[in-house]
PDB file of C-alpha atoms in Angstrom:
ATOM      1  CA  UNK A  24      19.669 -32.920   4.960  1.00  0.00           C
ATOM      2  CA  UNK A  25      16.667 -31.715   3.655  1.00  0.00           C
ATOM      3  CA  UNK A  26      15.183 -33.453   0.649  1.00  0.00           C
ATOM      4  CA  UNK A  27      13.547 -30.382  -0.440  1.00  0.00           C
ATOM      5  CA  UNK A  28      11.161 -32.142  -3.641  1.00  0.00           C
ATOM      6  CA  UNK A  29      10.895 -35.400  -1.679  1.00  0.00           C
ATOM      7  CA  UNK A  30       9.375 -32.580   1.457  1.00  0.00           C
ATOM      8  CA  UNK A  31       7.301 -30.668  -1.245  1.00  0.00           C
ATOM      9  CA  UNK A  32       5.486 -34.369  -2.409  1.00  0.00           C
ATOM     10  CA  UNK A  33       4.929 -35.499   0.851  1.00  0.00           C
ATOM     11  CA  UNK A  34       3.284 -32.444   2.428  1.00  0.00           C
ATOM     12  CA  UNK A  35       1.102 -32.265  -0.834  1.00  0.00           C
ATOM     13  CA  UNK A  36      -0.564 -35.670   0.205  1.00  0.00           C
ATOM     14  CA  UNK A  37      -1.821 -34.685   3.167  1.00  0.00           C
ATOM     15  CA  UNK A  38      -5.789 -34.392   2.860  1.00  0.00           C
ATOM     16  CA  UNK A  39      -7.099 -31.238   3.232  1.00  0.00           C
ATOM     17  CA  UNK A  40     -10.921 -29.647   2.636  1.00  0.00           C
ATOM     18  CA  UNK A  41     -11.786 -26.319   0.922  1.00  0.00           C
ATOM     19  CA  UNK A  42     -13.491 -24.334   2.928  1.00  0.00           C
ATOM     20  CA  UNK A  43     -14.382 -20.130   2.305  1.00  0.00           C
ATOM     21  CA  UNK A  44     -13.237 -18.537   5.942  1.00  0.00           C
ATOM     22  CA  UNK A  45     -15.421 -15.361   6.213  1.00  0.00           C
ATOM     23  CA  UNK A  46     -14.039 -12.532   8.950  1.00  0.00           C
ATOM     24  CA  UNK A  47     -14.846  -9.251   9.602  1.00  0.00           C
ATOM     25  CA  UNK A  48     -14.187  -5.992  11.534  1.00  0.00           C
ATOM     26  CA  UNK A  49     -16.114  -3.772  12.204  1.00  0.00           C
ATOM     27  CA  UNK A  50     -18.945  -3.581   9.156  1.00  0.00           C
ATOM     28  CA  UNK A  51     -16.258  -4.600   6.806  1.00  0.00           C
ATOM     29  CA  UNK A  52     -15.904  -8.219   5.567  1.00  0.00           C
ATOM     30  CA  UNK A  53     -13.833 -10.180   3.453  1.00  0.00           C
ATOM     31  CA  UNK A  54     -13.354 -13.700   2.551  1.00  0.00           C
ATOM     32  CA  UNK A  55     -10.657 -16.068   1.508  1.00  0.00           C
ATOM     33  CA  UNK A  56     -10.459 -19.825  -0.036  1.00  0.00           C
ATOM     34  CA  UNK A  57      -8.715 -22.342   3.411  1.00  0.00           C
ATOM     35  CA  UNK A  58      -7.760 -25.194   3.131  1.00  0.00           C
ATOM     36  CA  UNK A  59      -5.387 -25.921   6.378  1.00  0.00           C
ATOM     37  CA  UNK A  60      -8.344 -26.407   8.650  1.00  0.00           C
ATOM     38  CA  UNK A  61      -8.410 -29.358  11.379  1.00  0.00           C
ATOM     39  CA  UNK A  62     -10.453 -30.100  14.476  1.00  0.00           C
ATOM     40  CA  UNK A  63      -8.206 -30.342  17.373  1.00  0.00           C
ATOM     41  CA  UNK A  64     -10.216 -30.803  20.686  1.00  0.00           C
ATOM     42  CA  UNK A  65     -13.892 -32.302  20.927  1.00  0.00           C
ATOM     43  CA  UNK A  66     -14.710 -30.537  24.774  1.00  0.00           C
ATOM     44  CA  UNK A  67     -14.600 -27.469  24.226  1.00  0.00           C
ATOM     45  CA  UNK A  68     -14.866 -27.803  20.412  1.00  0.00           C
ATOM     46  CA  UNK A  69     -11.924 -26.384  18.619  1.00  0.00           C
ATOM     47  CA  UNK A  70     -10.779 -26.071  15.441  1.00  0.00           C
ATOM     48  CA  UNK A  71      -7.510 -24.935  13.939  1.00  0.00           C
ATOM     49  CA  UNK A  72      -7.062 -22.667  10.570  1.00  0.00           C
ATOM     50  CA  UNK A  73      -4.306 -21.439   9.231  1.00  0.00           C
ATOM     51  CA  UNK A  74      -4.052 -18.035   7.485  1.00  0.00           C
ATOM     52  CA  UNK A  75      -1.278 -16.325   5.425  1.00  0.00           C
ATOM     53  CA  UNK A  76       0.094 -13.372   8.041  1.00  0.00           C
ATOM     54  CA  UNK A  77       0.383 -10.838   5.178  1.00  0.00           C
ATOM     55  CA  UNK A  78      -3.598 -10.884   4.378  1.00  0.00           C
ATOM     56  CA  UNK A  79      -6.091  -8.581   4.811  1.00  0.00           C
ATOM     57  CA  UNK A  80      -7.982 -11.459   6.783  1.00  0.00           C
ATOM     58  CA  UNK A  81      -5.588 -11.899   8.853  1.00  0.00           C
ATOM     59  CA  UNK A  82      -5.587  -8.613  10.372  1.00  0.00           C
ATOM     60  CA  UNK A  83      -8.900  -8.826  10.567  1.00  0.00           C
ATOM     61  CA  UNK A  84      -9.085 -11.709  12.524  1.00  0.00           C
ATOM     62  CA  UNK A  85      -6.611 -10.535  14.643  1.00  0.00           C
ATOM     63  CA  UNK A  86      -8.728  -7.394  15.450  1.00  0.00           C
ATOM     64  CA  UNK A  87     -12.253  -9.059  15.591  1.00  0.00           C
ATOM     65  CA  UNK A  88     -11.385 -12.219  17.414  1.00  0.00           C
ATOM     66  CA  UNK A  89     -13.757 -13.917  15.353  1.00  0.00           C
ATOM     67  CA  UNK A  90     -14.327 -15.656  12.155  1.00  0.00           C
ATOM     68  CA  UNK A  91     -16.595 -18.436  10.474  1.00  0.00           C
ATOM     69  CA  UNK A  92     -16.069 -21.774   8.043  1.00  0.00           C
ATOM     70  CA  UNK A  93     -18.238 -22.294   4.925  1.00  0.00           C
ATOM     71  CA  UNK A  94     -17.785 -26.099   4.421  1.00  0.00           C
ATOM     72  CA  UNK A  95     -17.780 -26.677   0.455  1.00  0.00           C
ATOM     73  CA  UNK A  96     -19.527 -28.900  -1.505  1.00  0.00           C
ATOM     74  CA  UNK A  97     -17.945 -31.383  -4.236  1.00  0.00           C
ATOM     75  CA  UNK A  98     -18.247 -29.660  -7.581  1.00  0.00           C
ATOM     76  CA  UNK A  99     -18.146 -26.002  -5.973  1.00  0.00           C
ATOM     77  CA  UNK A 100     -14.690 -25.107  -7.331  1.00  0.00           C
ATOM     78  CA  UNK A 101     -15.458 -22.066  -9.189  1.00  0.00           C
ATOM     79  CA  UNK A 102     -16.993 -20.710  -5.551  1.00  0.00           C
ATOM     80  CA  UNK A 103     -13.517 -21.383  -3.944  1.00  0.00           C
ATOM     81  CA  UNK A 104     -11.737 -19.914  -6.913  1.00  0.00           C
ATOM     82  CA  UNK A 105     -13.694 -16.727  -6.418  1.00  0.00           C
ATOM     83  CA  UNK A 106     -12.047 -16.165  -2.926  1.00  0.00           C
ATOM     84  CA  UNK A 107      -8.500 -17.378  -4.028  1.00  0.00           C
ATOM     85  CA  UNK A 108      -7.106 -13.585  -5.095  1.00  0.00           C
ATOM     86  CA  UNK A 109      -6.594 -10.394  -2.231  1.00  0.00           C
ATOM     87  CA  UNK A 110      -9.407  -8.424  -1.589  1.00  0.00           C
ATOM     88  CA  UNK A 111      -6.941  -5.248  -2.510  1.00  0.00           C
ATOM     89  CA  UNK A 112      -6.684  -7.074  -6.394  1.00  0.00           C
ATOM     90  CA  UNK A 113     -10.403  -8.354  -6.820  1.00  0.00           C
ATOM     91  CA  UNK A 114     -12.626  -6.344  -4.670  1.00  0.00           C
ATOM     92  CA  UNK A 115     -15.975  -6.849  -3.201  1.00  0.00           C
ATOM     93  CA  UNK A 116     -15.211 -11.083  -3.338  1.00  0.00           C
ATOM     94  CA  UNK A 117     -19.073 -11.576  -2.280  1.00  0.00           C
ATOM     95  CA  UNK A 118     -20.670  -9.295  -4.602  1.00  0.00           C
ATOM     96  CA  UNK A 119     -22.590 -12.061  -6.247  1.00  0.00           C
ATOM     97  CA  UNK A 120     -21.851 -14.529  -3.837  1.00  0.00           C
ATOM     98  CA  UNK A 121     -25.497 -15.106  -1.306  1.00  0.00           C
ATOM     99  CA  UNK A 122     -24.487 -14.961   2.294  1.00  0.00           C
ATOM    100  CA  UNK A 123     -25.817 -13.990   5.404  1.00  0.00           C
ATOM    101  CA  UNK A 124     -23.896 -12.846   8.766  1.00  0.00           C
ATOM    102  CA  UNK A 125     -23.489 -15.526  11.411  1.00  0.00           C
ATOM    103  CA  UNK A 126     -25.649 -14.614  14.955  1.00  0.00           C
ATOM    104  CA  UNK A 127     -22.561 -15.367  16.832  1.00  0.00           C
ATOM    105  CA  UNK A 128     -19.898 -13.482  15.135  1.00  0.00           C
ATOM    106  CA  UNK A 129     -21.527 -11.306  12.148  1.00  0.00           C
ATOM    107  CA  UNK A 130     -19.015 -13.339  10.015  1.00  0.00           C
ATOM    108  CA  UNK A 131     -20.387 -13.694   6.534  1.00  0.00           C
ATOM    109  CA  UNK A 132     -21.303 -17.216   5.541  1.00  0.00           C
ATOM    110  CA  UNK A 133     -22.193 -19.002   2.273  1.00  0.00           C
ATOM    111  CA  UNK A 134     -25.718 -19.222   1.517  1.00  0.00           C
ATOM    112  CA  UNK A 135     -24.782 -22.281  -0.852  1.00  0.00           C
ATOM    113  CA  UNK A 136     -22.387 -24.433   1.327  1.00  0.00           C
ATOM    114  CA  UNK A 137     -22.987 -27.734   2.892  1.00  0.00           C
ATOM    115  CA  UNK A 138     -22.850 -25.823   6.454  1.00  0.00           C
ATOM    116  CA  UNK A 139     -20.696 -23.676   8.516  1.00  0.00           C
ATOM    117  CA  UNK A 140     -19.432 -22.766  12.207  1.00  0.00           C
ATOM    118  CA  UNK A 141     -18.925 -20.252  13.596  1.00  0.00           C
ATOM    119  CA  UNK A 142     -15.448 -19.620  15.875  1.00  0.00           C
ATOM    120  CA  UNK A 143     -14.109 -17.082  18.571  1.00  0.00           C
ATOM    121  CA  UNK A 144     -10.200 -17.005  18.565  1.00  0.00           C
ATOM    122  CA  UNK A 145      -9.266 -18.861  22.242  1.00  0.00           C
ATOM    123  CA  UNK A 146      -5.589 -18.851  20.759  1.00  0.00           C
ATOM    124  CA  UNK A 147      -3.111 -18.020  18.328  1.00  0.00           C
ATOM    125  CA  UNK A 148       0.826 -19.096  17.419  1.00  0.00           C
ATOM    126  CA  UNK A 149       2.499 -16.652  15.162  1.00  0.00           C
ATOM    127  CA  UNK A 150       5.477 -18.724  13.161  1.00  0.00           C
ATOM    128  CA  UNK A 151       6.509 -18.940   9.796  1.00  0.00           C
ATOM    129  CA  UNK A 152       4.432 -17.052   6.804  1.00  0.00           C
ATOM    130  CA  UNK A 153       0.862 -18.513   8.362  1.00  0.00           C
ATOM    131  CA  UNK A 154      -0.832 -17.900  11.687  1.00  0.00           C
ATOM    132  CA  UNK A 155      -2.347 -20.409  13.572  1.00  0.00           C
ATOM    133  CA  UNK A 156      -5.695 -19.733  14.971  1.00  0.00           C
ATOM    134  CA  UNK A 157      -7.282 -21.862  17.537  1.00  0.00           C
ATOM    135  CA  UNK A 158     -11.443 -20.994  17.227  1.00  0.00           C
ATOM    136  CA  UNK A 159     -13.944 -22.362  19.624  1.00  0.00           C
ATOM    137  CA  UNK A 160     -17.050 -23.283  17.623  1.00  0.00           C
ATOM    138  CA  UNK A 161     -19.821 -21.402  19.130  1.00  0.00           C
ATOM    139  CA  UNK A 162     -22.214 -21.615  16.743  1.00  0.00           C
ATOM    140  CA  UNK A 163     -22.520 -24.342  13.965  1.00  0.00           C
ATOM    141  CA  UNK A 164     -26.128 -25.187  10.905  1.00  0.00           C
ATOM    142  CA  UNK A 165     -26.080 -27.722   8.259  1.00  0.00           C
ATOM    143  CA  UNK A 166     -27.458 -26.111   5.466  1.00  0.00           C
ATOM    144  CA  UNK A 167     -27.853 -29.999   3.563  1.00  0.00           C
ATOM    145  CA  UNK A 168     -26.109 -33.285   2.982  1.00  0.00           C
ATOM    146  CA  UNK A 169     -23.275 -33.687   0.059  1.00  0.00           C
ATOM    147  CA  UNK A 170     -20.103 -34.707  -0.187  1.00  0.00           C
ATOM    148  CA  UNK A 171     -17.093 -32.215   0.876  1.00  0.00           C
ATOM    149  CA  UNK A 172     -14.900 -30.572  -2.201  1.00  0.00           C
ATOM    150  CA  UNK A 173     -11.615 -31.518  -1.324  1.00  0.00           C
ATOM    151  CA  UNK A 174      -8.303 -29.827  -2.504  1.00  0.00           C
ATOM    152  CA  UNK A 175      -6.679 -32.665  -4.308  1.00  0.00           C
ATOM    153  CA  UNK A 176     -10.169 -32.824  -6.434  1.00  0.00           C
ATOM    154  CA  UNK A 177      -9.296 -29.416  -7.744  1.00  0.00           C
ATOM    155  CA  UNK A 178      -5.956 -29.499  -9.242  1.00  0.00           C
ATOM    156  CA  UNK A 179      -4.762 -27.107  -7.039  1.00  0.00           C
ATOM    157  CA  UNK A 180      -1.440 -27.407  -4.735  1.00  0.00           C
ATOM    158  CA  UNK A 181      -1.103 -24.973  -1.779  1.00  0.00           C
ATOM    159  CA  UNK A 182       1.077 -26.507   0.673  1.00  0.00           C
ATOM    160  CA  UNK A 183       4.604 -28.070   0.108  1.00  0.00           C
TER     161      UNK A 183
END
């Protein structure tokens, strides 16, 4: 049987990074905080993200194929927490956010980040509330050094 609080306190302690995934379609783009992000093959380089089926982002990635990782710095929290709420509730989520649009994918990435990379869809499984994405990164830049902000520095809990 299911211990489901000894499930939810387990799955909380697994390690994960904050990242800001930036999609588009089209000339549109959004944004949203991620945190389930893994590497998962070294040749060809792949990563794996995770993203709630339901989102705008989602269906964006879904039509564009495409999408790009801002890795966070330590201490950028309140950056993360801008791209925590739906685009449909908050907005424009980069209005005062500096970016620039990836060569690779026209994905928007943080100016301000410790780097990014940029990832075409090679796969996808479709199970539960969250969509896995398989992206082979085709385009990568370390913006500078620092130390990654990580999800149990912030307080937060999004898994369990």
């Amino acid at each position: 049987m299911l211990d489901e609080q000894a499930k939810k306190t387990l799955l909380r302690k697994i390690p994960h990074g904050i990242y800001i995934c930036g999609v588009k379609d089209g000339d549109d783009i959004n944004g949203f905080t991620a945190s389930w992000i893994m590497q998962a093959s070294f040749k060809p380089p792949l990563v794996v993200n995770c993203v709630k089926q339901d989102s705008r982002s989602h269906a964006m990635i879904k039509a564009s194929g495409v999408f790009a990782l801002s890795f966070l710095e330590a201490g950028q929290k309140e950056l993360a927490k801008k791209f925590f709420q739906p685009q449909r509730w908050v907005g424009d989520k980069f209005g005062d956010v500096q970016f620039y649009r990836g060569e690779e994918t026209g994905c928007p990435i943080i100016s301000d980040s410790l780097g990014y990379v940029e990832c075409r869809v090679v796969g996808s499984v479709e199970h539960g509330d969250h969509t896995v994405y398989v992206g082979e990164v085709i385009a990568a830049g370390v913006h500078r050094e620092g130390e990654p902000l990580l999800l149990e520095s912030t307080g937060w809990n999004y898994g369990g």
